[in-house]
Coordinates of C-alpha atoms in Angstrom, one line a residue:
M1371 CA 0.0 0.0 0.0
K1372 CA 1.3 3.4 -1.0
T1373 CA 2.0 6.0 1.7
A1374 CA 0.8 9.6 1.1
E1375 CA 4.4 10.8 0.8
S1376 CA 5.3 8.2 -1.9
W1377 CA 2.1 9.0 -3.8
L1378 CA 2.8 12.7 -3.7
H1379 CA 6.4 12.1 -4.9
Q1380 CA 5.3 9.9 -7.8
S1381 CA 2.5 12.4 -8.7
G1382 CA 5.0 15.2 -8.7
E1383 CA 7.3 13.3 -11.0
K1384 CA 4.4 12.5 -13.4
L1385 CA 3.3 16.1 -13.4
A1386 CA 6.8 17.3 -14.2
V1387 CA 7.0 14.8 -17.1
F1388 CA 3.4 15.7 -18.1
S1389 CA 4.2 19.5 -18.3
S1390 CA 7.5 19.2 -20.2
N1391 CA 5.9 18.4 -23.5
K1392 CA 6.1 21.5 -25.7
W1393 CA 2.5 21.2 -27.0
I1394 CA 1.2 21.0 -23.5
L1395 CA 3.1 24.0 -22.5
L1396 CA 1.9 25.9 -25.6
T1397 CA -1.7 24.9 -24.8
Q1398 CA -1.3 26.0 -21.1
K1399 CA 0.1 29.4 -22.2
F1400 CA -2.7 29.9 -24.7
I1401 CA -5.4 29.1 -22.2
L1402 CA -3.8 31.4 -19.6
A1403 CA -3.4 34.2 -22.2
L1404 CA -7.1 33.8 -23.2
I1405 CA -8.3 33.8 -19.6
G1406 CA -6.2 36.9 -19.0
L1407 CA -7.6 38.7 -22.1
I1408 CA -11.2 37.9 -21.0
I1409 CA -10.5 39.3 -17.5
V1410 CA -9.0 42.5 -18.9
V1411 CA -11.9 43.0 -21.3
D1412 CA -14.5 42.2 -18.6
L1413 CA -12.8 44.7 -16.2
Y1414 CA -12.8 47.4 -18.9
L1415 CA -16.5 46.8 -19.6
A1416 CA -17.3 46.7 -15.9
F1417 CA -15.9 50.2 -15.4
N1418 CA -17.3 52.0 -18.4
Q1419 CA -20.6 54.0 -18.4
I1420 CA -22.8 51.4 -20.2
E1421 CA -24.9 49.1 -18.0
G1422 CA -25.2 45.4 -18.8
D1423 CA -22.3 45.1 -21.2
T1424 CA -19.9 42.8 -19.3
I1425 CA -19.2 39.4 -20.7
S1426 CA -21.1 37.6 -17.8
E1427 CA -24.1 39.9 -18.2
V1428 CA -24.4 39.3 -21.9
I1429 CA -24.0 35.5 -21.6
K1430 CA -26.6 35.5 -18.7
E1431 CA -29.0 37.4 -20.9
W1432 CA -28.5 35.0 -23.8
A1433 CA -29.0 32.0 -21.6
Y1434 CA -32.2 33.3 -20.1
R1435 CA -33.7 34.2 -23.4
R1436 CA -33.0 31.9 -26.3
F1437 CA -29.6 30.3 -25.8
F1438 CA -30.3 28.1 -22.7
V1439 CA -28.1 25.6 -24.5
L1440 CA -25.2 27.5 -22.9
S1441 CA -26.1 26.0 -19.5
W1442 CA -26.0 22.5 -21.1
V1443 CA -22.7 23.2 -22.9
W1444 CA -21.2 24.6 -19.7
G1445 CA -22.2 21.4 -17.8
V1446 CA -20.8 19.2 -20.6
L1447 CA -17.5 21.0 -20.5
A1448 CA -17.4 20.7 -16.7
G1449 CA -18.1 17.0 -16.8
H1450 CA -15.5 16.5 -19.5
L1451 CA -12.7 18.6 -18.0
F1452 CA -13.1 17.9 -14.3
L1453 CA -14.6 14.4 -13.9
T1454 CA -12.4 11.6 -15.1
S1455 CA -13.2 8.1 -16.2
N1456 CA -11.4 5.5 -18.3
T1457 CA -14.1 4.8 -20.9
P1458 CA -17.3 6.4 -22.1
I1459 CA -20.6 4.5 -21.7
L1460 CA -20.9 4.3 -25.5
S1461 CA -18.3 3.7 -28.1
Q1462 CA -16.2 6.8 -28.9
P1463 CA -17.7 8.2 -32.1
V1464 CA -21.3 7.4 -31.0
S1465 CA -21.0 9.1 -27.6
I1466 CA -19.7 12.4 -29.3
L1467 CA -22.5 12.2 -31.9
V1468 CA -25.1 11.8 -29.1
L1469 CA -23.7 14.9 -27.3
L1470 CA -23.7 16.9 -30.5
G1471 CA -27.2 15.8 -31.4
I1472 CA -28.6 16.8 -27.9
T1473 CA -26.7 20.1 -28.2
L1474 CA -28.1 20.8 -31.6
G1475 CA -31.6 19.9 -30.5
L1476 CA -31.4 22.3 -27.5
F1477 CA -30.0 25.0 -29.8
V1478 CA -33.0 24.6 -32.2
A1479 CA -35.4 24.4 -29.3
G1480 CA -34.1 27.8 -28.1
W1481 CA -35.3 29.4 -31.3
L1482 CA -38.7 27.9 -30.8
V1483 CA -39.2 28.8 -27.1
K1484 CA -40.6 32.3 -26.4
G1485 CA -40.0 33.9 -23.0
V1486 CA -37.5 33.6 -20.2
I1487 CA -36.1 30.2 -19.2
G1488 CA -36.1 30.0 -15.4
V1489 CA -33.3 29.1 -13.0
P1490 CA -34.6 25.6 -12.1
L1491 CA -34.5 24.6 -15.8
Q1492 CA -31.1 26.3 -16.2
L1493 CA -29.8 24.3 -13.2
G1494 CA -31.3 21.1 -14.5
L1495 CA -29.5 21.6 -17.9
L1496 CA -26.3 22.3 -16.1
V1497 CA -26.5 19.2 -13.9
I1498 CA -27.6 16.9 -16.7
G1499 CA -25.0 18.4 -19.0
T1500 CA -22.3 17.7 -16.4
L1501 CA -23.4 14.0 -16.1
A1502 CA -23.5 13.8 -19.9
G1503 CA -20.0 15.2 -20.2
Y1504 CA -18.7 12.7 -17.7
L1505 CA -20.5 9.7 -19.1
L1506 CA -20.2 10.4 -22.8
W1507 CA -17.0 12.4 -23.2
P1508 CA -14.7 11.5 -20.3
Q1509 CA -11.0 12.1 -20.0
R1510 CA -8.7 9.5 -18.6
P1511 CA -7.2 10.3 -15.2
V1512 CA -3.8 12.0 -15.3
F1513 CA -2.6 10.0 -12.3
G1514 CA -3.7 6.5 -11.8

């Protein structure tokens, strides 16, 4: 049985090897730069004179009107990125096609629905999307 200290040491070694790949480093830098750019733009918009123009306010308005598919997509991405599993419940191309089909269906439904989509439905889409991302589009664990 592994001790916590040996597990941490092995994990640190794996992380060091994992992060030394030039494509992984490039991806990490790109993601950090993109997040930094979004923060700078959002701060600029938060301190200007126009109300309701920040990125989060615009996305919230979209999600509550027609694009409630954004709650689903956010959940799918959360399930994919943060919950790990070795295999999806369906074969690989089929599981991705199912996710794309559901996403497209929700997008089309957004054009047909009139009015505001409430918080309970938004939360339901987020939770179900998270489960779908975990079950249909999982990533393998980094350490195992």
